[in-house]
Short mmCIF file of C-alpha atoms in Angstrom, two decimals:
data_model
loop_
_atom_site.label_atom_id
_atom_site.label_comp_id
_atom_site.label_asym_id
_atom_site.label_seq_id
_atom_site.Cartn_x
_atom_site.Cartn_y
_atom_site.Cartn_z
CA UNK A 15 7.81 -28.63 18.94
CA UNK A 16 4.71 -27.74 18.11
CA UNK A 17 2.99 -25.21 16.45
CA UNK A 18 -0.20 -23.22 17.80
CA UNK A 19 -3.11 -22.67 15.18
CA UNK A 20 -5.15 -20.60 16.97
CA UNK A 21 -6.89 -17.92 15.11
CA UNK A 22 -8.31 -15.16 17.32
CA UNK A 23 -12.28 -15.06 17.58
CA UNK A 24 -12.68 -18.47 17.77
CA UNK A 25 -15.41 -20.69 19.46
CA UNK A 26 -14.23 -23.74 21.51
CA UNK A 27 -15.63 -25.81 18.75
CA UNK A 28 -14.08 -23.84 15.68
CA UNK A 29 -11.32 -24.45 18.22
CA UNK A 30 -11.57 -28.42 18.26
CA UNK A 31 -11.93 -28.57 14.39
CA UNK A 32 -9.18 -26.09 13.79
CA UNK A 33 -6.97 -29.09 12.74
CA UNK A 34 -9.24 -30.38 9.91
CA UNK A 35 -8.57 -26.74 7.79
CA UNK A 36 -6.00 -27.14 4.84
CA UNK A 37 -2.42 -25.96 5.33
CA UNK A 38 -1.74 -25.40 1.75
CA UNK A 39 -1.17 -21.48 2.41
CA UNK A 40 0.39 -19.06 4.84
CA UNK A 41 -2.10 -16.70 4.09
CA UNK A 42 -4.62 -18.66 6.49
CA UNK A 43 -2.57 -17.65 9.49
CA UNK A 44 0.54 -15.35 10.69
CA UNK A 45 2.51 -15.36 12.99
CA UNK A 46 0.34 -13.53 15.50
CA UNK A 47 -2.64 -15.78 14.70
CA UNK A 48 -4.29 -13.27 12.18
CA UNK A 49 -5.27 -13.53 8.39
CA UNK A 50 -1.94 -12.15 6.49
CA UNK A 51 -0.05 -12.39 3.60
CA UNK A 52 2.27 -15.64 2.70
CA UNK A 53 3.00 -17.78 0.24
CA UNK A 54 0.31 -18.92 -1.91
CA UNK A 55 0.66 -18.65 -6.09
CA UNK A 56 3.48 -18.58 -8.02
CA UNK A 57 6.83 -16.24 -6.78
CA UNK A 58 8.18 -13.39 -8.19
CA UNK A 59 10.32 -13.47 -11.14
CA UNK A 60 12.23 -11.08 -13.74
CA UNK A 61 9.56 -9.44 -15.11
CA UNK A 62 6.93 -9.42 -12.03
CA UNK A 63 7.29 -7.74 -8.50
CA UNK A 64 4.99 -9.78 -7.15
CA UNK A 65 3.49 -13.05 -6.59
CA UNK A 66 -0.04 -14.46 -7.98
CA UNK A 67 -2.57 -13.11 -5.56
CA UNK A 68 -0.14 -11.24 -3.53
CA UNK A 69 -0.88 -9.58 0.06
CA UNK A 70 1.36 -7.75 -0.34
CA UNK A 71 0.80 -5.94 -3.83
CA UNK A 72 -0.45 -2.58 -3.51
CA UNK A 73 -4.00 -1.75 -3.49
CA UNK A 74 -6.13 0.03 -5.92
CA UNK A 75 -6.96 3.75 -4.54
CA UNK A 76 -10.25 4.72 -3.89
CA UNK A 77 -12.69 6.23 -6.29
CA UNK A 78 -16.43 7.24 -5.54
CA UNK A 79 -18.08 6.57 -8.88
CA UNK A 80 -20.44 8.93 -10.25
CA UNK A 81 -23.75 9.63 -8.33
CA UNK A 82 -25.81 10.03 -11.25
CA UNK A 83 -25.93 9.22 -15.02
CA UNK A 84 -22.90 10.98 -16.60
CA UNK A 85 -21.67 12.47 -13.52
CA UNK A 86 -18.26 12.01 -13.52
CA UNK A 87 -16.46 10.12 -10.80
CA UNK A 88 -14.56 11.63 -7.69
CA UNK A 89 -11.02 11.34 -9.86
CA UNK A 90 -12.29 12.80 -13.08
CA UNK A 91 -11.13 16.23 -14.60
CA UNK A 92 -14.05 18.06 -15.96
CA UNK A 93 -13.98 19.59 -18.79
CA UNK A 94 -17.33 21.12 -19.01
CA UNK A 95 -19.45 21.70 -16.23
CA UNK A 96 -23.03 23.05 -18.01
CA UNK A 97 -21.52 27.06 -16.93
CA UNK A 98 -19.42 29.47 -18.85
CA UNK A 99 -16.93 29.61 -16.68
CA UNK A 100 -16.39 25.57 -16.97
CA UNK A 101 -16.14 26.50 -20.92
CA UNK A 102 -14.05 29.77 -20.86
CA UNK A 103 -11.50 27.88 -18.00
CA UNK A 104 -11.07 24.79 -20.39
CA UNK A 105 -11.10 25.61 -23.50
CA UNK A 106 -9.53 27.79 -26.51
CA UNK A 107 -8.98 28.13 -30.24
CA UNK A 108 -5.72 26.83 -31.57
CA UNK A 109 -4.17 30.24 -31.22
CA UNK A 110 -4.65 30.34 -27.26
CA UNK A 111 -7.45 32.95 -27.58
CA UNK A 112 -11.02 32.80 -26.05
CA UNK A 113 -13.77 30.41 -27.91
CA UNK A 114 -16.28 31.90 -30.27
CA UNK A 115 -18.87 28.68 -29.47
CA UNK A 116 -21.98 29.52 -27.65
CA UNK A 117 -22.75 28.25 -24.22
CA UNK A 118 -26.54 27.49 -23.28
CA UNK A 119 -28.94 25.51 -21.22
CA UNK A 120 -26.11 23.61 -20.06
CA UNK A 121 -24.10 22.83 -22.86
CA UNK A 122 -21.96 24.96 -25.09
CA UNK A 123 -22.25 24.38 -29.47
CA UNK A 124 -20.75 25.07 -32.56
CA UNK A 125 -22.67 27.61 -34.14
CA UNK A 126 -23.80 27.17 -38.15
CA UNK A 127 -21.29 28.12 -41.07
CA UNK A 128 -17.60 27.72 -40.13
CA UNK A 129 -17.55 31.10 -37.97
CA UNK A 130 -16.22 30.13 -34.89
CA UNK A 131 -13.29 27.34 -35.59
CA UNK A 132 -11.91 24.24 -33.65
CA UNK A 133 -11.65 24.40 -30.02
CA UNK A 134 -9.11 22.37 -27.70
CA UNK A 135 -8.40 21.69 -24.33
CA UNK A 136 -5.90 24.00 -22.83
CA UNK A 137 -4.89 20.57 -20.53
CA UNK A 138 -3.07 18.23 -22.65
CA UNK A 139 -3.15 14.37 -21.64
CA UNK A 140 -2.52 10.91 -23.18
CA UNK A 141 -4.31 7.76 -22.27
CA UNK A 142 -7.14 8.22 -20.98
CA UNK A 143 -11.28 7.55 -20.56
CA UNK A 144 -13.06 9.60 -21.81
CA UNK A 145 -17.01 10.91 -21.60
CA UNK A 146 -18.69 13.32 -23.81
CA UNK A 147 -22.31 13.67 -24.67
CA UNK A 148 -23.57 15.49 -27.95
CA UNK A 149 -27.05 16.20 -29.44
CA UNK A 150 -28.39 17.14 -33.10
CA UNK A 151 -30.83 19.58 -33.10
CA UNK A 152 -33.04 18.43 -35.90
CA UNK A 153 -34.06 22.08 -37.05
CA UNK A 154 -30.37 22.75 -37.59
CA UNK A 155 -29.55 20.12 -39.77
CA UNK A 156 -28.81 20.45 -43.32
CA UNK A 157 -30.43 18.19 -45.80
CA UNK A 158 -29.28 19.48 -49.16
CA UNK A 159 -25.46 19.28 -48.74
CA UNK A 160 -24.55 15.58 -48.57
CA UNK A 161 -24.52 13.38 -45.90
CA UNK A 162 -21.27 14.55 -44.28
CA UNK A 163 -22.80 18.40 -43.40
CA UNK A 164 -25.41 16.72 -41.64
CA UNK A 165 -24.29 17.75 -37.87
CA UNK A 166 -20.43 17.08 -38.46
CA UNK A 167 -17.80 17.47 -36.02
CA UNK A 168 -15.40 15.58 -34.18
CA UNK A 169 -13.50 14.02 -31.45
CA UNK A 170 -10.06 14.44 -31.62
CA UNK A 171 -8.35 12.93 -29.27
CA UNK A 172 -4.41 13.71 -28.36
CA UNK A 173 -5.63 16.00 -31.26
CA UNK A 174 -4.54 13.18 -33.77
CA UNK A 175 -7.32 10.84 -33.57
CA UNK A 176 -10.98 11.27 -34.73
CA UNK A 177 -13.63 9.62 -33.37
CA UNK A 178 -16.69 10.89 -35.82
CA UNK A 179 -19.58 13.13 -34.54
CA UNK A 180 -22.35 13.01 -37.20
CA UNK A 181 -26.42 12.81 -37.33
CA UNK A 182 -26.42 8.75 -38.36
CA UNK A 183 -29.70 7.55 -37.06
CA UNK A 184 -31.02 6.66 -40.87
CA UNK A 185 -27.52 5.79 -41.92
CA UNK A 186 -26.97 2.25 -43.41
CA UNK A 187 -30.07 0.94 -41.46
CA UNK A 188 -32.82 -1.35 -43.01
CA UNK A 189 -34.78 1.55 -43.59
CA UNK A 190 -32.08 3.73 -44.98
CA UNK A 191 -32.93 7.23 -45.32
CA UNK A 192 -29.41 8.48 -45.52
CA UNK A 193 -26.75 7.21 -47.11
CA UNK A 194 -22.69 7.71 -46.36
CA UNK A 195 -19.42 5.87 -46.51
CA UNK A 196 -19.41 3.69 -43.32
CA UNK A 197 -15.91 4.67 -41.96
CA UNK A 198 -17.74 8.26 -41.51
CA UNK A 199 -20.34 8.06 -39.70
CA UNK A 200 -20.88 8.27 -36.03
CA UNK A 201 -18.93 6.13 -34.25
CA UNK A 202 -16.20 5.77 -36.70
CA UNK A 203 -12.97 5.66 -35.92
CA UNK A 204 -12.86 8.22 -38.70
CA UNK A 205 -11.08 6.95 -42.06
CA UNK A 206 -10.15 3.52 -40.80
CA UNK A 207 -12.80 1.61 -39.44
CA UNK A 208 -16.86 2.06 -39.23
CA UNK A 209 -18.72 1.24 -35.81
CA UNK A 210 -19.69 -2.32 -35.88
CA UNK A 211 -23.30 -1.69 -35.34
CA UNK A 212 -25.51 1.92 -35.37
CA UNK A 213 -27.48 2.49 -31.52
CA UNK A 214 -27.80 6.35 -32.55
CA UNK A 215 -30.68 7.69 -31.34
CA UNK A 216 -32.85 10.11 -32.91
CA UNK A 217 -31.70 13.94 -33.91
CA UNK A 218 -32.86 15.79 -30.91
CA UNK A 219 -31.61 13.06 -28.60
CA UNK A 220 -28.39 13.01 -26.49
CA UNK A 221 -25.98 10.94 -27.11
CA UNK A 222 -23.22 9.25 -25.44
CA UNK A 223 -19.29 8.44 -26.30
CA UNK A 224 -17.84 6.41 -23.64
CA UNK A 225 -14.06 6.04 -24.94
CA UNK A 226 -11.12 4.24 -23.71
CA UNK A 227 -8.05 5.48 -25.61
CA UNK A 228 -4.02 4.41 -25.47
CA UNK A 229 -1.90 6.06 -27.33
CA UNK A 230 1.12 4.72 -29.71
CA UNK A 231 3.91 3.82 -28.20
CA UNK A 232 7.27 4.51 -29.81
CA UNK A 233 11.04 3.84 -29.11
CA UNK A 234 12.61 6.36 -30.83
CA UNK A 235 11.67 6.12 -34.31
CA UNK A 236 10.59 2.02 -33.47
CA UNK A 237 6.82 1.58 -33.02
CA UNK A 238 6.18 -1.16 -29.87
CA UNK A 239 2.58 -0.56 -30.07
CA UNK A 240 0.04 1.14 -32.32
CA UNK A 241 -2.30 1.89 -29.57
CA UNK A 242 -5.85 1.29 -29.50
CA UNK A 243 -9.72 2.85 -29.15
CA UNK A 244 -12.56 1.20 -27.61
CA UNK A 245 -15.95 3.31 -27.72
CA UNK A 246 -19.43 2.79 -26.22
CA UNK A 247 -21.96 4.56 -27.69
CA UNK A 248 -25.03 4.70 -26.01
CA UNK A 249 -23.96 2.63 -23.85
CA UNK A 250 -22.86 0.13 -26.60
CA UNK A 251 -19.57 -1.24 -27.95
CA UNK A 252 -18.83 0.18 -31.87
CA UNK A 253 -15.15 0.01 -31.23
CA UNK A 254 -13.50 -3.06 -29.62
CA UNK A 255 -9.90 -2.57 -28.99
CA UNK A 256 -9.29 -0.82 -32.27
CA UNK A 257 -5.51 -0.80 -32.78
CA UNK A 258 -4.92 2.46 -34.77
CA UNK A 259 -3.42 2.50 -38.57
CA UNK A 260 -2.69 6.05 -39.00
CA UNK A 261 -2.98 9.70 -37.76
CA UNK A 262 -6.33 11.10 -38.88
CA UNK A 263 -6.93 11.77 -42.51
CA UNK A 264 -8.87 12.53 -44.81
CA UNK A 265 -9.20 10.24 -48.82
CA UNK A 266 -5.90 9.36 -48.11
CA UNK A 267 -4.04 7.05 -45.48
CA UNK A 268 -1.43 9.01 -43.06
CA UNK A 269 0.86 6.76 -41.64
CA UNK A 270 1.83 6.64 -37.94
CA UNK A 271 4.26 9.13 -36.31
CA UNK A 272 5.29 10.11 -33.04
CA UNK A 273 4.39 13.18 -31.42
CA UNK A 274 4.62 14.25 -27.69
CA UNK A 275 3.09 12.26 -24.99
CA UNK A 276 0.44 14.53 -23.54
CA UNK A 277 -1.55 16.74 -26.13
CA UNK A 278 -4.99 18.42 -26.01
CA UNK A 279 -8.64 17.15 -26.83
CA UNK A 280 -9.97 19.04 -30.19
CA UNK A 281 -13.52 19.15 -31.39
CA UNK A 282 -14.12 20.45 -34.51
CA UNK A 283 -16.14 23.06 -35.98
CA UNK A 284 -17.42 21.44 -39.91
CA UNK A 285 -19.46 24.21 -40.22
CA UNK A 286 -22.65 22.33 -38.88
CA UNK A 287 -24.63 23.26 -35.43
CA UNK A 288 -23.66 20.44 -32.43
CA UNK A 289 -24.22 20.83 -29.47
CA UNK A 290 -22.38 19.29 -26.69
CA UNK A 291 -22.16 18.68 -22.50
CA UNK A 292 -20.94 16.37 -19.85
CA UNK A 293 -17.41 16.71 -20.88
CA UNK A 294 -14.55 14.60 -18.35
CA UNK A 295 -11.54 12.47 -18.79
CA UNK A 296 -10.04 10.32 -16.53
CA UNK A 297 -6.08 9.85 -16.67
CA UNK A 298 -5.26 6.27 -17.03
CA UNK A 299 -1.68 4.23 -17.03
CA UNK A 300 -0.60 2.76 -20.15
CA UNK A 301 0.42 -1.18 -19.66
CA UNK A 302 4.04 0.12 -21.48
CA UNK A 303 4.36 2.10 -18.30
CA UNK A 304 4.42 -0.47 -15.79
CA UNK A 305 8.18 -1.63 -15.59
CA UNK A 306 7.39 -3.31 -12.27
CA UNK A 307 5.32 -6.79 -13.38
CA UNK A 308 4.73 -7.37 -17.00
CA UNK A 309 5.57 -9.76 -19.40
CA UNK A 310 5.80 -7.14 -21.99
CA UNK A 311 7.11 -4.21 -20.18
CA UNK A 312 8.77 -5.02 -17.20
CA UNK A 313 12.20 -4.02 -16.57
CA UNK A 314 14.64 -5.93 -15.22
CA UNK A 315 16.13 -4.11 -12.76
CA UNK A 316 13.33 -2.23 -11.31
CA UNK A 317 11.58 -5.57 -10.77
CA UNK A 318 14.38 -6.86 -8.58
CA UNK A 319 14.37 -2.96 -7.10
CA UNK A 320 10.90 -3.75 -5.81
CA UNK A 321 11.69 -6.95 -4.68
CA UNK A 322 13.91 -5.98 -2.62
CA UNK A 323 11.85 -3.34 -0.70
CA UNK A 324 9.21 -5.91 -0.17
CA UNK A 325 11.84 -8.46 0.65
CA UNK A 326 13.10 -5.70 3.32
CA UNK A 327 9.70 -4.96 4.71
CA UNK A 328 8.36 -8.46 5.44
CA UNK A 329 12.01 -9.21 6.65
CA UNK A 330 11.61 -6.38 9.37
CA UNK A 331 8.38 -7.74 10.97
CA UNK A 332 9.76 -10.87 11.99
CA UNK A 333 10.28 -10.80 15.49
CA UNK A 334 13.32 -13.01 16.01
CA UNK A 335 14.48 -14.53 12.01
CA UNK A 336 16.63 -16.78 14.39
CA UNK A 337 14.23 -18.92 15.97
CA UNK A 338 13.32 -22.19 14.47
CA UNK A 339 10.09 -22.24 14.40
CA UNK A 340 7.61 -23.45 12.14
CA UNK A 341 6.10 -20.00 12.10
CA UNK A 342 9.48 -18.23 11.32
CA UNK A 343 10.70 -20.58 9.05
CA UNK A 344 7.59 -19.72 6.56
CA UNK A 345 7.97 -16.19 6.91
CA UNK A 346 11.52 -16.08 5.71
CA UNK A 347 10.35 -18.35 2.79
CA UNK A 348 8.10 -15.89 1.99
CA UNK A 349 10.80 -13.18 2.20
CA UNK A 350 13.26 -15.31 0.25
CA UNK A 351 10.49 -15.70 -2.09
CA UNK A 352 11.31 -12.09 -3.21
CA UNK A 353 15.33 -11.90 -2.97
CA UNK A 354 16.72 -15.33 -2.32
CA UNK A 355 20.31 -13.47 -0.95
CA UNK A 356 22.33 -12.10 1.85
CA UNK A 357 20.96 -11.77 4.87
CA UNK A 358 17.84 -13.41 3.91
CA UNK A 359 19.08 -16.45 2.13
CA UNK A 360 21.74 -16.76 5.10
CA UNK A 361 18.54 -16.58 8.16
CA UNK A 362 16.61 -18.86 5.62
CA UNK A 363 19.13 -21.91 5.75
CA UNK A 364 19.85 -21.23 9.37
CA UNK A 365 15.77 -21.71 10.12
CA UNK A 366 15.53 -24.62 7.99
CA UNK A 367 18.28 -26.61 9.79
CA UNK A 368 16.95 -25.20 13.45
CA UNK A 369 13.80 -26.50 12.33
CA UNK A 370 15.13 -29.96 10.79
CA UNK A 371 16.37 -30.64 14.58
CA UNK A 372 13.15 -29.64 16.78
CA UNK A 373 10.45 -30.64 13.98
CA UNK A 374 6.74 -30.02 14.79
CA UNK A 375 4.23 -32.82 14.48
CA UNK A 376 3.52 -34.75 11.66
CA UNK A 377 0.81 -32.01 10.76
CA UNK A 378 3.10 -29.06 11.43
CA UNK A 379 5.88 -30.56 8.62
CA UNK A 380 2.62 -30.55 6.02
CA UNK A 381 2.02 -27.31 6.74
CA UNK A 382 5.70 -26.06 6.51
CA UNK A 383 6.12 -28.36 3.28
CA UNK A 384 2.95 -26.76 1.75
CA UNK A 385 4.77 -23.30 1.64
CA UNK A 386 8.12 -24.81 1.12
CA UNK A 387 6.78 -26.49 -2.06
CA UNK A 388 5.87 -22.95 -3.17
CA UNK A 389 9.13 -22.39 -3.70
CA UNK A 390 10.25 -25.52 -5.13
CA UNK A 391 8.05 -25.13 -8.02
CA UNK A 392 9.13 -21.82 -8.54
CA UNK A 393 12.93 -23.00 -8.47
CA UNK A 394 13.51 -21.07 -5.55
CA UNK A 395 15.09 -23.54 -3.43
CA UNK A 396 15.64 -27.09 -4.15
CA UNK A 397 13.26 -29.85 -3.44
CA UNK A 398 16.07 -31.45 -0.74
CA UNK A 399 15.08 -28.36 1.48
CA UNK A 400 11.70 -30.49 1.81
CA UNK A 401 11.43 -31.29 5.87
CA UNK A 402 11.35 -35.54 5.62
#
């Protein structure tokens, strides 16, 4: 028996050096002549659904990315729009009531002197990436009051975690002009660890936090994970994967403690004029949430759960799993590749002895041991289900 190679589309003398292409993979051909999935990297196993570049692994959905700078992309919930009604509809004071801060030309502010308070998000959410813009205006800055009244507020994200807002263009620069404690100022992760270089821009100027931000995780009273921050500001990295230490504080350290999953956004209101626009987040997993193919989280049973439905599905598109074939005989190695048991183990060893007595040529066996040896380094099968 031979197999037929023929891949649709092709020329008569693609056709004639069809023969000289490497058999290593089933994903070259199926079974109708077609690019497909098949066995390629290494299997499944306990903690992962799926094989190294897998066909058969879900795909990413689509996102349109922003048109233009700080637009947000197409999956993005804004939080400020540049209108009132963008403001009013997303934000409040801690007690649930309206916002006393000012919206104009397109982005609201915290007015001078403590009058108006913190506002949050009425949406709460977790992990996320986040994009905010604020400005200093530089005729609203205080100069007499120390170097922490000079435009002050905050990012607080999950309402627990500050990421400093503060006029630092002249802070700890060559040409210092203002001096400060370097786990305060702009682009702090505030109390625990300072940006690792300044790109603020000048007071008048708007600036940019681009943050990616996963929150603790916590088994019961156990912490797995402290979570981390990474922030781009301006477009450049001051926090790389900063793994958190503590709940926000202020002179002295406050340890880590759980608190519910989703919680609102705060800014805060330090009694110093900022001004701020371009508000979105985007909702993103947390690696501790994927129970389906990780090392570190993966669970067990839900692995072999998904297994099984791709097992199912790829066992349902073979025409007939009792021919011998060469072409059949991969296919349910791929299947097996996924739940090596019942009926699939069972049509497996029947199509490896149908094809043991009708063989292919000698180029056919390469091909079919290619795949089969898939599964032999994975300890799948055995390496006496080799075709000699």
């Amino acid at each position: 028996m031979s197999l037929n190679y023929g891949i649709i589309g092709l020329s008569e003398r693609d056709k004639k050096m069809k023969n000289n292409v490497l058999f290593a993979a089933i994903a070259v051909v199926s079974p109708l002549g077609v690019i497909a999935a098949g066995l390629y990297g290494d299997t499944p196993d306990k903690k992962h659904a799926w094989s190294v570049h897998d066909w058969n692994r879900p795909k990413p959905v689509k996102v349109e990315p922003a048109s233009k700078c700080g637009g947000a992309p197409s999956d993005a919930v804004v939080l400020f729009d540049g209108t009132k009604e963008s403001f009013e509809k997303n934000w409040m004071t801690r007690n649930g009531e309206k916002p006393k801060w000012v919206v104009q030309n397109g982005a609201f502010c915290c007015p001078v002197g403590w009058k108006a308070g913190e506002i949050l998000t009425r949406e709460n959410f977790g992990d996320c990436q986040l994009h905010i813009e604020f400005r200093h205006d530089p005729n609203n800055l205080f100069s007499d009051k120390g170097p922490q009244m000079r435009g002050n507020s905050g990012v607080f994200i999950m309402d627990n975690y500050e990421i400093q807002v503060l006029e630092s263009y002249g802070t700890n620069r060559d040409n210092l002009t203002v001096d400060n404690y370097t786990d305060g100022q702009a682009g702090s992760v505030y109390a625990e660890n300072p940006p690792m270089v300044n790109p603020q821009r000048k007071a008048g100027e708007w600036q940019v936090y681009d943050i990616v931000f996963h929150q603790p995780v916590w088994k019961g009273s156990e912490l797995l994970h402290p979570g981390s921050v990474t922030v781009f500001f301006n477009g450049v990295l001051v926090q790389d994967h900063w793994e958190m230490e503590g709940l926000t504080t202020h002179c002295v350290r406050r340890a880590l403690e759980p608190h519910a999953s989703k919680l609102p956004l705060r800014l805060q209101d330090h009694g110093c004029y900022v001004e701020f626009r371009n508000v979105w987040y985007r909702p993103i997993p947390s690696r501790w949430d994927n129970k389906t193919h990780s090392t570190m989280s993966g669970d067990e049973n839900e692995v072999m759960a998904e297994r099984r439905k791709t097992a199912e599905t790829l066992f349902n598109k073979i025409k007939n799993p009792a021919a011998g074939d060469a072409q059949t005989l991969i296919a349910l190695a791929e299947v097996i590749a996924y739940a090596n048991e019942g009926k699939y183990a069972k049509a497996f060893n029947a199509a490896l002895e149908a094809y043991r007595k009708n063989r292919g040529d000698d180029k056919e066996v390469a091909w079919v041991n290619k795949n089969l040896n898939v599964l032999i380094r994975n300890k799948v099968i055995s390496a006496d289900s080799l075709i000699k």
